[in-house]
């Protein structure tokens, strides 16, 4: 029986960082561990350690005599990369990618990747390039959650197709993400928002029993009445229920104005 | 209608009559392949690829079962129904077409082995001799838009003529009926039309027959004894929707008496949120389908607000009942709550509609 033992020649060297080829930098999100040398493949192409300073005259490198792309594939498992990071990685090999990353700053890409948003959710970005600056600034300033981010991108793309311009949403109150998303929804769904508002006004005008709060809430394709009350015991519950029963929540209340 | 620009034929379909007809009709030279053409594009097609897929035709035999139980929609009071897919894709181009979110094939496919479908149905009948199967052919392909190439309508009418207790439905947006209306039939093949006001036909249903032509074709079918049905679906909201839909109802009622119509189903625009991406990519002039105020329903599809839907349904129902209370109306892909609000009854409580929802005993599992 014969054994084939393949050993890849590798050396640790000191080199001038400027003599290395940094062309394969796909901007991985995680920095290469500090104690480890920069890794280069054939022709001194850097495959790990892209975050290191490039003006140093003497850096420690691990030179491996292998195709740089093969090395990159060994170092980075695409299944473990975040969605946009993976696209950047795939771009290196010239593979067609589903989203135009070019316009978006690395900081913004990482912001989205930190929320682990799937590519499907991010596809509307292709239609939002004209709004790049305000969009990046607003979204990053607001520190939206993943689901808020998803909704915002979708709504903004819809606003674009509705022919609204940037000013329509740029000046919305950005004090907190919740109220910003609420205002965005009002812009996107003005008719329904208006009707929901009218229903809330109607609710506000009704004589609810003390301690009962009535709210008109949009839950998907339906508006519903949400009643909230603090009940301290069975007697209070009885009272509250009977007072609610006495209220004439007539048909008119549910119908559109 | 889209003209085919490329023709692919599976070796097993080479000698079929359909292949001969397609070659004659299109003048295209077939490329013979047992592999799905453009298979590298399979998966999620871009808007551009989806449009191109309408211009490539692949004739092949269908492997596996032809019949599927209608999947309906979660929480919807859906009618009991089997779908028979004799192909996949459509040579028309409606802006809201659900195939955009469903098809991942880069080619239009026509199955050339309808005989296998008949064999399967015969077996189903043998297993459930008394079951009144209802079969629709217009789920993944318009029943008639490629029928001039397949002539399947004639074979289906002849098959169902021998099985009078079964029902077959052709569903179409074309007016192509003249090639089959003289075929002897048993009155159990229902020809149905998806209809919308002409404004919506012009702006959203590209490449389809005009409303007037659809209704005239339906009239010709009825005159030849075929039961006809209408799907006012998807109703699309726009500023003057009420006038236009009332006018549509008037047009139907002026040409068809209630007893000439098997059913009239009513449904409103709906599509899965994942379809938005391709809608954005394929957008033509009208942006209505994309930019309407739609919200996620409990079935995971985007729909108009529940109250707006009911208002639209009620206005259609009312207009029909102004003509006659005998028109058999039903709501398609709607929740029990919508039925209740529109008709004040659930489907199983309405005479004439009830039987459409009665379960069919079958040994075939719902897929
Ligand atoms: S006719 Fe039906 S299948 Fe064809 S494009 Fe229109 S909606 Fe889609």
mmCIF file of N, CA and C and ligand atoms in Angstrom, chain B residues 54 89-100 138-142 145 172-173 194 204-206 208, ligand 1:
data_model
loop_
_atom_site.group_PDB
_atom_site.id
_atom_site.type_symbol
_atom_site.label_atom_id
_atom_site.label_comp_id
_atom_site.label_asym_id
_atom_site.label_seq_id
_atom_site.Cartn_x
_atom_site.Cartn_y
_atom_site.Cartn_z
ATOM 1 N N UNK B 54 -41.407 32.945 -20.878
ATOM 2 C CA UNK B 54 -42.681 32.855 -21.594
ATOM 3 C C UNK B 54 -42.457 32.639 -23.090
ATOM 4 N N UNK B 89 -47.011 27.452 -16.883
ATOM 5 C CA UNK B 89 -46.700 28.784 -17.383
ATOM 6 C C UNK B 89 -47.793 29.290 -18.315
ATOM 7 N N UNK B 90 -47.641 30.521 -18.701
ATOM 8 C CA UNK B 90 -48.728 31.150 -19.431
ATOM 9 C C UNK B 90 -48.147 32.105 -20.463
ATOM 10 N N UNK B 91 -48.791 32.166 -21.613
ATOM 11 C CA UNK B 91 -48.299 33.077 -22.646
ATOM 12 C C UNK B 91 -49.005 34.429 -22.618
ATOM 13 N N UNK B 92 -49.795 34.652 -21.562
ATOM 14 C CA UNK B 92 -50.322 35.999 -21.347
ATOM 15 C C UNK B 92 -49.511 36.642 -20.221
ATOM 16 N N UNK B 93 -49.898 37.817 -19.799
ATOM 17 C CA UNK B 93 -48.969 38.524 -18.912
ATOM 18 C C UNK B 93 -49.699 39.465 -17.946
ATOM 19 N N UNK B 94 -50.371 38.883 -16.984
ATOM 20 C CA UNK B 94 -51.095 39.730 -16.030
ATOM 21 C C UNK B 94 -50.124 40.249 -14.967
ATOM 22 N N UNK B 95 -50.303 41.510 -14.609
ATOM 23 C CA UNK B 95 -49.350 42.109 -13.656
ATOM 24 C C UNK B 95 -49.379 41.384 -12.317
ATOM 25 N N UNK B 96 -50.524 40.864 -11.933
ATOM 26 C CA UNK B 96 -50.665 40.272 -10.604
ATOM 27 C C UNK B 96 -50.461 38.762 -10.624
ATOM 28 N N UNK B 97 -50.102 38.199 -11.777
ATOM 29 C CA UNK B 97 -50.101 36.739 -11.938
ATOM 30 C C UNK B 97 -49.325 36.035 -10.828
ATOM 31 N N UNK B 98 -49.982 35.121 -10.173
ATOM 32 C CA UNK B 98 -49.344 34.457 -9.035
ATOM 33 C C UNK B 98 -48.219 33.527 -9.489
ATOM 34 N N UNK B 99 -48.217 33.185 -10.766
ATOM 35 C CA UNK B 99 -47.136 32.315 -11.255
ATOM 36 C C UNK B 99 -45.766 32.992 -11.092
ATOM 37 N N UNK B 100 -45.781 34.319 -11.030
ATOM 38 C CA UNK B 100 -44.506 35.038 -10.874
ATOM 39 C C UNK B 100 -43.793 34.682 -9.573
ATOM 40 N N UNK B 138 -56.917 24.859 -15.018
ATOM 41 C CA UNK B 138 -56.330 26.193 -15.205
ATOM 42 C C UNK B 138 -55.553 26.717 -14.024
ATOM 43 N N UNK B 139 -54.812 25.850 -13.349
ATOM 44 C CA UNK B 139 -54.093 26.355 -12.181
ATOM 45 C C UNK B 139 -52.695 26.862 -12.527
ATOM 46 N N UNK B 140 -51.912 26.030 -13.199
ATOM 47 C CA UNK B 140 -50.542 26.462 -13.501
ATOM 48 C C UNK B 140 -50.389 26.856 -14.972
ATOM 49 N N UNK B 141 -51.492 26.839 -15.664
ATOM 50 C CA UNK B 141 -51.470 27.232 -17.082
ATOM 51 C C UNK B 141 -52.911 27.619 -17.420
ATOM 52 N N UNK B 142 -53.102 28.598 -18.275
ATOM 53 C CA UNK B 142 -54.457 28.940 -18.693
ATOM 54 C C UNK B 142 -55.017 27.734 -19.456
ATOM 55 N N UNK B 145 -55.323 29.000 -23.458
ATOM 56 C CA UNK B 145 -54.486 29.906 -24.253
ATOM 57 C C UNK B 145 -53.508 29.155 -25.149
ATOM 58 N N UNK B 172 -60.157 30.377 -18.093
ATOM 59 C CA UNK B 172 -59.386 31.104 -19.105
ATOM 60 C C UNK B 172 -59.595 32.615 -19.061
ATOM 61 N N UNK B 173 -58.679 33.305 -19.713
ATOM 62 C CA UNK B 173 -58.870 34.743 -19.952
ATOM 63 C C UNK B 173 -58.827 34.989 -21.458
ATOM 64 N N UNK B 194 -62.130 34.249 -16.003
ATOM 65 C CA UNK B 194 -61.743 35.268 -15.032
ATOM 66 C C UNK B 194 -62.080 36.590 -15.689
ATOM 67 N N UNK B 204 -53.917 45.870 -16.602
ATOM 68 C CA UNK B 204 -53.235 44.848 -15.794
ATOM 69 C C UNK B 204 -53.167 43.466 -16.456
ATOM 70 N N UNK B 205 -54.051 43.183 -17.382
ATOM 71 C CA UNK B 205 -54.115 41.808 -17.912
ATOM 72 C C UNK B 205 -53.618 41.798 -19.350
ATOM 73 N N UNK B 206 -52.332 41.976 -19.491
ATOM 74 C CA UNK B 206 -51.749 42.150 -20.824
ATOM 75 C C UNK B 206 -51.827 40.856 -21.642
ATOM 76 N N UNK B 208 -54.391 39.411 -22.840
ATOM 77 C CA UNK B 208 -55.607 38.615 -22.668
ATOM 78 C C UNK B 208 -56.702 39.157 -23.601
HETATM 79 S S1 LIG C 1 -53.902 34.527 -17.559
HETATM 80 FE FE1 LIG C 1 -53.596 33.659 -15.524
HETATM 81 S S2 LIG C 1 -51.744 32.438 -15.685
HETATM 82 FE FE2 LIG C 1 -51.800 33.787 -17.454
HETATM 83 S S3 LIG C 1 -50.606 35.582 -16.874
HETATM 84 FE FE3 LIG C 1 -52.751 36.016 -16.397
HETATM 85 S S4 LIG C 1 -52.991 35.401 -14.256
HETATM 86 FE FE4 LIG C 1 -51.104 34.455 -15.013
#
